[in-house]
Each structure stands twice: as structure tokens, then as C-alpha cells.
CSV table of C-alpha atoms and ligand atoms in Angstrom, one decimal:
chain,number,residue,atom,x,y,z
I,199,UNK,CA,-0.1,0.0,-0.1
I,200,UNK,CA,1.1,3.9,-0.9
I,201,UNK,CA,2.4,5.4,2.3
I,202,UNK,CA,0.3,8.4,3.8
I,203,UNK,CA,2.2,11.4,4.9
I,204,UNK,CA,0.2,14.1,6.4
I,205,UNK,CA,1.3,17.5,7.5
I,206,UNK,CA,-0.7,19.0,10.7
I,207,UNK,CA,0.0,22.9,10.7
I,208,UNK,CA,-1.7,23.1,14.2
I,209,UNK,CA,-2.7,27.0,14.8
I,210,UNK,CA,-0.2,28.1,12.6
I,211,UNK,CA,-0.7,29.8,9.0
I,212,UNK,CA,-2.1,32.7,7.6
I,213,UNK,CA,-3.1,33.5,3.9
I,214,UNK,CA,0.7,34.1,3.2
I,215,UNK,CA,1.4,30.5,4.1
I,216,UNK,CA,-0.7,29.1,1.2
I,217,UNK,CA,2.5,29.2,-1.1
I,218,UNK,CA,4.1,26.7,1.3
I,219,UNK,CA,1.2,24.0,0.2
I,220,UNK,CA,1.2,25.0,-3.4
I,221,UNK,CA,5.3,24.9,-3.0
I,222,UNK,CA,4.5,21.2,-1.7
I,223,UNK,CA,2.2,20.2,-4.8
I,224,UNK,CA,4.4,21.3,-7.2
I,225,UNK,CA,7.4,18.9,-5.7
I,226,UNK,CA,5.1,16.1,-5.9
I,227,UNK,CA,6.2,14.8,-9.4
I,228,UNK,CA,7.0,10.9,-9.1
I,229,UNK,CA,6.0,10.7,-5.7
I,230,UNK,CA,4.0,7.8,-5.1
I,231,UNK,CA,3.2,8.2,-1.5
I,232,UNK,CA,-0.2,9.7,-0.9
I,233,UNK,CA,0.5,13.4,0.5
I,234,UNK,CA,-1.9,15.8,2.6
I,235,UNK,CA,-2.0,18.9,4.7
I,236,UNK,CA,-4.2,19.7,7.4
I,237,UNK,CA,-4.2,23.8,7.9
I,238,UNK,CA,-6.4,25.6,10.5
I,239,UNK,CA,-9.9,25.7,9.8
I,240,UNK,CA,-9.7,29.1,8.7
I,241,UNK,CA,-7.4,28.0,5.3
I,242,UNK,CA,-9.1,25.1,4.6
I,243,UNK,CA,-11.0,26.3,1.5
I,244,UNK,CA,-8.7,28.7,0.1
I,245,UNK,CA,-6.2,25.8,0.3
I,246,UNK,CA,-8.4,23.3,-1.2
I,247,UNK,CA,-9.2,25.8,-4.3
I,248,UNK,CA,-5.4,26.7,-4.3
I,249,UNK,CA,-4.4,22.8,-4.5
I,250,UNK,CA,-7.5,22.1,-7.1
I,251,UNK,CA,-6.0,19.8,-9.5
I,252,UNK,CA,-3.0,18.5,-7.9
I,253,UNK,CA,-2.5,15.5,-6.0
I,254,UNK,CA,-2.2,17.3,-2.6
I,255,UNK,CA,-5.0,16.5,-0.3
I,256,UNK,CA,-6.5,19.0,2.7
I,257,UNK,CA,-7.7,18.1,5.8
I,258,UNK,CA,-9.1,19.1,9.1
I,259,UNK,CA,-7.3,18.9,12.6
I,260,UNK,CA,-10.6,18.0,14.5
I,261,UNK,CA,-14.2,17.9,14.2
I,262,UNK,CA,-17.2,18.2,16.2
I,263,UNK,CA,-19.7,14.5,16.5
I,264,UNK,CA,-22.9,16.5,15.8
I,265,UNK,CA,-23.3,17.2,12.0
I,266,UNK,CA,-24.7,21.1,13.2
I,267,UNK,CA,-26.3,22.9,15.9
I,268,UNK,CA,-25.6,25.1,18.8
I,269,UNK,CA,-21.9,24.2,19.5
I,270,UNK,CA,-20.3,27.8,19.2
I,271,UNK,CA,-17.1,27.7,17.7
I,272,UNK,CA,-16.9,24.0,16.6
I,273,UNK,CA,-16.9,22.8,13.4
I,274,UNK,CA,-18.5,19.6,11.8
I,275,UNK,CA,-17.3,16.8,9.7
I,276,UNK,CA,-19.7,18.0,7.2
I,277,UNK,CA,-18.3,21.8,7.3
I,278,UNK,CA,-14.9,20.0,6.9
I,279,UNK,CA,-16.2,18.1,3.9
I,280,UNK,CA,-18.1,21.1,2.6
I,281,UNK,CA,-14.6,23.1,2.5
I,282,UNK,CA,-13.0,20.5,0.5
I,283,UNK,CA,-11.2,18.2,3.2
I,284,UNK,CA,-10.8,14.3,2.5
I,285,UNK,CA,-9.1,13.8,5.7
I,286,UNK,CA,-9.3,14.6,9.3
I,287,UNK,CA,-7.1,14.6,12.1
I,288,UNK,CA,-8.7,13.2,15.3
I,289,UNK,CA,-7.7,12.5,19.1
I,290,UNK,CA,-4.5,14.6,18.9
I,291,UNK,CA,-2.6,14.4,21.8
I,292,UNK,CA,-3.0,18.4,22.2
I,293,UNK,CA,-6.8,17.8,22.2
I,294,UNK,CA,-7.0,14.6,24.6
I,295,UNK,CA,-4.5,16.9,27.1
I,296,UNK,CA,-5.9,20.2,26.6
I,297,UNK,CA,-9.6,19.7,25.7
I,298,UNK,CA,-10.1,16.3,28.1
I,299,UNK,CA,-10.9,14.2,24.9
I,300,UNK,CA,-11.6,10.6,25.8
I,301,UNK,CA,-11.2,7.5,23.8
I,302,UNK,CA,-15.4,7.7,23.7
I,303,UNK,CA,-15.3,10.9,22.1
I,304,UNK,CA,-12.8,10.3,19.7
I,305,UNK,CA,-14.7,7.1,18.8
I,306,UNK,CA,-17.8,9.5,18.1
I,307,UNK,CA,-15.6,12.0,16.1
I,308,UNK,CA,-14.5,8.9,14.0
I,309,UNK,CA,-18.0,8.0,13.2
I,310,UNK,CA,-18.6,11.5,12.3
I,311,UNK,CA,-15.7,11.7,9.9
I,312,UNK,CA,-17.2,8.6,8.2
I,313,UNK,CA,-20.8,10.0,8.2
I,314,UNK,CA,-19.1,13.0,6.1
I,315,UNK,CA,-17.1,10.9,3.9
I,316,UNK,CA,-14.2,12.0,5.6
I,317,UNK,CA,-11.2,9.7,6.0
I,318,UNK,CA,-10.1,9.8,9.9
I,319,UNK,CA,-6.8,9.7,10.9
I,320,UNK,CA,-7.0,8.7,14.6
I,321,UNK,CA,-4.2,9.3,17.1
I,322,UNK,CA,-2.7,7.5,20.0
I,323,UNK,CA,0.5,7.9,22.0
I,324,UNK,CA,1.8,7.5,25.6
I,325,UNK,CA,3.5,10.0,27.6
I,326,UNK,CA,7.0,9.8,28.9
I,327,UNK,CA,5.6,8.7,32.7
I,328,UNK,CA,3.6,6.0,30.9
I,329,UNK,CA,6.6,4.8,29.0
I,330,UNK,CA,8.7,5.0,31.9
I,331,UNK,CA,6.2,2.6,34.0
I,332,UNK,CA,6.4,0.2,31.1
I,333,UNK,CA,2.7,0.7,30.0
I,334,UNK,CA,3.4,2.0,26.7
I,335,UNK,CA,1.9,-1.0,24.6
I,336,UNK,CA,-0.9,-1.2,27.0
I,337,UNK,CA,-1.9,2.7,27.2
I,338,UNK,CA,-1.5,2.8,23.2
I,339,UNK,CA,-3.4,-0.8,22.4
I,340,UNK,CA,-6.6,0.7,25.0
I,341,UNK,CA,-6.6,4.0,23.0
I,342,UNK,CA,-6.7,2.0,19.7
I,343,UNK,CA,-9.5,-0.6,21.1
I,344,UNK,CA,-11.2,2.6,22.7
I,345,UNK,CA,-11.3,5.1,19.8
I,346,UNK,CA,-11.6,3.2,16.7
I,347,UNK,CA,-15.6,2.1,15.9
I,348,UNK,CA,-16.0,-1.0,14.4
I,349,UNK,CA,-17.9,0.7,11.5
I,350,UNK,CA,-14.0,1.5,10.4
I,351,UNK,CA,-14.0,-2.0,8.9
I,352,UNK,CA,-15.0,-1.2,5.5
I,353,UNK,CA,-13.6,2.2,5.0
I,354,UNK,CA,-10.5,4.0,4.8
I,355,UNK,CA,-8.7,5.2,7.5
I,356,UNK,CA,-5.0,5.1,9.4
I,357,UNK,CA,-4.0,5.3,12.9
I,358,UNK,CA,-1.0,7.7,13.8
I,359,UNK,CA,1.1,6.6,16.7
I,360,UNK,CA,2.6,9.7,18.2
I,361,UNK,CA,4.6,9.2,21.4
I,362,UNK,CA,3.4,12.3,23.6
I,363,UNK,CA,7.1,13.1,24.5
I,364,UNK,CA,8.2,12.9,20.8
I,365,UNK,CA,6.2,15.9,19.7
I,366,UNK,CA,8.0,18.9,18.8
I,367,UNK,CA,10.7,18.2,21.1
I,368,UNK,CA,13.1,16.8,18.8
I,369,UNK,CA,13.1,13.5,20.6
I,370,UNK,CA,12.2,10.2,18.9
I,371,UNK,CA,12.0,6.7,19.7
I,372,UNK,CA,14.5,4.2,18.5
I,373,UNK,CA,13.2,2.2,15.2
I,374,UNK,CA,13.0,-0.7,17.5
I,375,UNK,CA,10.7,0.9,19.9
I,376,UNK,CA,8.6,2.1,17.1
I,377,UNK,CA,8.3,-1.0,15.4
I,378,UNK,CA,7.4,-2.8,18.7
I,379,UNK,CA,4.7,-0.3,19.0
I,380,UNK,CA,3.3,-0.5,15.8
I,381,UNK,CA,3.3,-4.3,15.7
I,382,UNK,CA,1.0,-3.9,18.9
I,383,UNK,CA,-1.2,-1.5,17.2
I,384,UNK,CA,-1.1,-3.6,14.3
I,385,UNK,CA,-2.5,-6.8,16.6
I,386,UNK,CA,-5.0,-4.8,18.2
I,387,UNK,CA,-6.4,-3.5,14.8
I,388,UNK,CA,-6.8,-7.1,13.5
I,389,UNK,CA,-8.2,-8.0,16.6
I,390,UNK,CA,-10.6,-5.2,16.5
I,391,UNK,CA,-11.4,-5.0,13.0
I,392,UNK,CA,-10.6,-8.6,11.5
I,393,UNK,CA,-8.9,-8.2,7.9
I,394,UNK,CA,-9.3,-4.5,7.7
I,395,UNK,CA,-7.4,-4.0,10.4
I,396,UNK,CA,-4.6,-5.6,8.8
I,397,UNK,CA,-4.3,-3.2,5.9
I,398,UNK,CA,-5.1,0.5,7.2
I,399,UNK,CA,-1.6,2.4,7.4
I,400,UNK,CA,-0.5,2.9,10.9
I,401,UNK,CA,1.8,6.3,10.9
I,402,UNK,CA,4.3,7.7,12.9
I,403,UNK,CA,4.5,10.9,14.3
I,404,UNK,CA,6.7,13.1,16.7
I,405,UNK,CA,9.8,15.4,15.7
I,406,UNK,CA,9.9,13.5,12.0
I,407,UNK,CA,12.4,15.8,10.0
I,408,UNK,CA,14.0,15.6,6.6
I,409,UNK,CA,17.3,13.7,8.2
I,410,UNK,CA,15.5,11.0,10.4
I,411,UNK,CA,12.0,10.4,7.9
I,412,UNK,CA,13.8,7.4,5.6
I,413,UNK,CA,15.0,5.7,8.6
I,414,UNK,CA,11.8,5.9,10.6
I,415,UNK,CA,9.7,5.6,6.9
I,416,UNK,CA,11.8,2.0,6.4
I,417,UNK,CA,10.7,0.8,9.9
I,418,UNK,CA,8.4,-2.5,10.3
I,419,UNK,CA,4.8,-1.5,9.8
I,420,UNK,CA,5.4,2.2,9.5
I,421,UNK,CA,2.9,3.2,6.9
I,422,UNK,CA,3.8,6.9,6.7
I,423,UNK,CA,4.0,10.0,8.9
I,424,UNK,CA,2.4,12.4,10.5
I,425,UNK,CA,4.2,15.6,10.5
I,426,UNK,CA,4.0,18.9,12.8
I,427,UNK,CA,6.7,21.5,12.6
I,428,UNK,CA,8.5,20.4,9.5
I,429,UNK,CA,5.5,20.3,7.5
I,430,UNK,CA,5.4,24.4,7.6
I,431,UNK,CA,8.0,24.5,5.3
I,432,UNK,CA,7.5,23.0,1.6
I,433,UNK,CA,11.3,22.3,1.7
I,434,UNK,CA,11.2,20.6,5.1
I,435,UNK,CA,8.3,18.3,4.0
I,436,UNK,CA,9.3,17.8,0.6
I,437,UNK,CA,12.5,16.5,2.4
I,438,UNK,CA,10.4,14.1,4.5
I,439,UNK,CA,8.2,13.0,1.6
I,440,UNK,CA,11.4,12.0,-0.3
I,441,UNK,CA,12.0,9.6,2.5
I,442,UNK,CA,8.9,7.6,1.7
W,269,PEP,C1,2.1,16.6,15.8
W,269,PEP,O1,2.0,17.3,16.5
W,269,PEP,O2,1.4,15.6,15.2
W,269,PEP,C2,3.6,16.5,15.4
W,269,PEP,C3,3.9,15.2,15.0
W,269,PEP,O3,4.6,17.3,16.0
W,269,PEP,P1,6.1,17.1,15.4
W,269,PEP,O4,6.3,16.6,14.0
W,269,PEP,O5,6.6,19.1,15.3
W,269,PEP,O6,6.7,16.5,16.9
């Protein structure tokens, strides 16, 4: 299966940053990986128009589980799709930690993404304290079982393994540690979803840079990458994509 490389711009990017996305699109000739950028919601529609006719997909960074209603400030999966998104990141650790998102809420948001025809990228990952306590595998597989509804079985989706301690820190797990967790996620996915769980890409995320991308992307069961900071620069993001 082709790898999936997705940039998460987080709360970064004004209109002037659209040029970076266009720069990425212009550099995708010959790239077999599927590539996407998830900008802030304010840029989604403009970015999807600017990238129309290119292979670069756009996505949201979160959605509300409900389709519409009195939820001031929130954005539904249907609204993301209406703005041109085909992907949505769900359950990012910044939302789990900063907004109290539970596995059950992430599962409800995943159902919403499927309802709107979006491909969800569901994030899981342990904290440093959990890893040091020897609980990384049980935490991550527990998040997989709690955050992924059974309805994913016949739909495109991805899981992103993002150790919380590796996000934005410049720290990365060893490739052995990545392979160990990805194998455990694969086993949990197959147990949960059957054969479909064997096909979904498992992305790695956390301080992926041009200098470490090729090694990480060639690790067993790594089906792509979720990239934060380095996806804000077309040159850096293309350097990562080149490793796929
Ligand atoms: C992320 O937040 O999803 C992420 C992977 O960030 P960074 O690449 O900056 O560590």
C-alpha cells in the first residue's frame, strides 16, 4: 500500500502560508506516497481551491461529533468536507490532554468523519511517565480499542502513533521502539476489525524531520508519517516525503 504522509499545521498559518502548500504540490511529481496537509480551519477552503487539480489532499485537525447545532466555535465533519477536506486528524494528544478528549469522544468523532465521507487519522500515544512505567503498549492498544469504532472496517482510515514525549521536542523513539508499538497496534487493529485492521496504514508522528524520515519510514509496519513543525516549510516537508 502507498504510504500516507500528512502535515499537521496546528494553529499556524495565515493566507500568506498558502504558498508553502503550493510549493509542496509542485514538488510531488514522481512521488508515489499519498500526501496531505491539515491547515487551520480558516485556511481549508482557500487551500483546497489553491490545490485543486494537484494530488495534494487537505484535511481538518479535529471535528465535532454532531453534524450541526448550538456548539459555538466548533466545526462539524460535514463542514470540513464542504470546505474541501478529505482527511481529518482525530484524538491528537494536544486535544486529548488540553481539551479532555476521551477515547469514547474520539470514537464518536470518528463516526462523524465516516458519516461525512472523510478519511479519519486517529492518533494514539503514551506520555513519558507511561513509557517509563512500562505501560506504553497497554496505553496505546487501549486507546486503539477505545477510539476506533467497528464501522471503520470497510472504510479508509489510518492510525497515527504519536508518543506524546516526541511531539515538538526533537526526541524520537528508537526504530526498535517504533516497530514494537506499531506491531502491537497492528495486532490490536486485526483483533478489533479483522482483515481490514491488517490493511490500514499506521503512521508514525513525533519530531519527524528530513534527516530521520527515511529511517523511520523504512521501519516495519510504518505506513507513513504525521508531521507537525516540519510540515510548515515546503522544503522540509518535501525532504520528508522524499524518504517515503
Ligand atoms: C504532531 O503534532 O502531530 C507532530 C507530529 O508534531 P512534530 O512533528 O512537530 O513533533
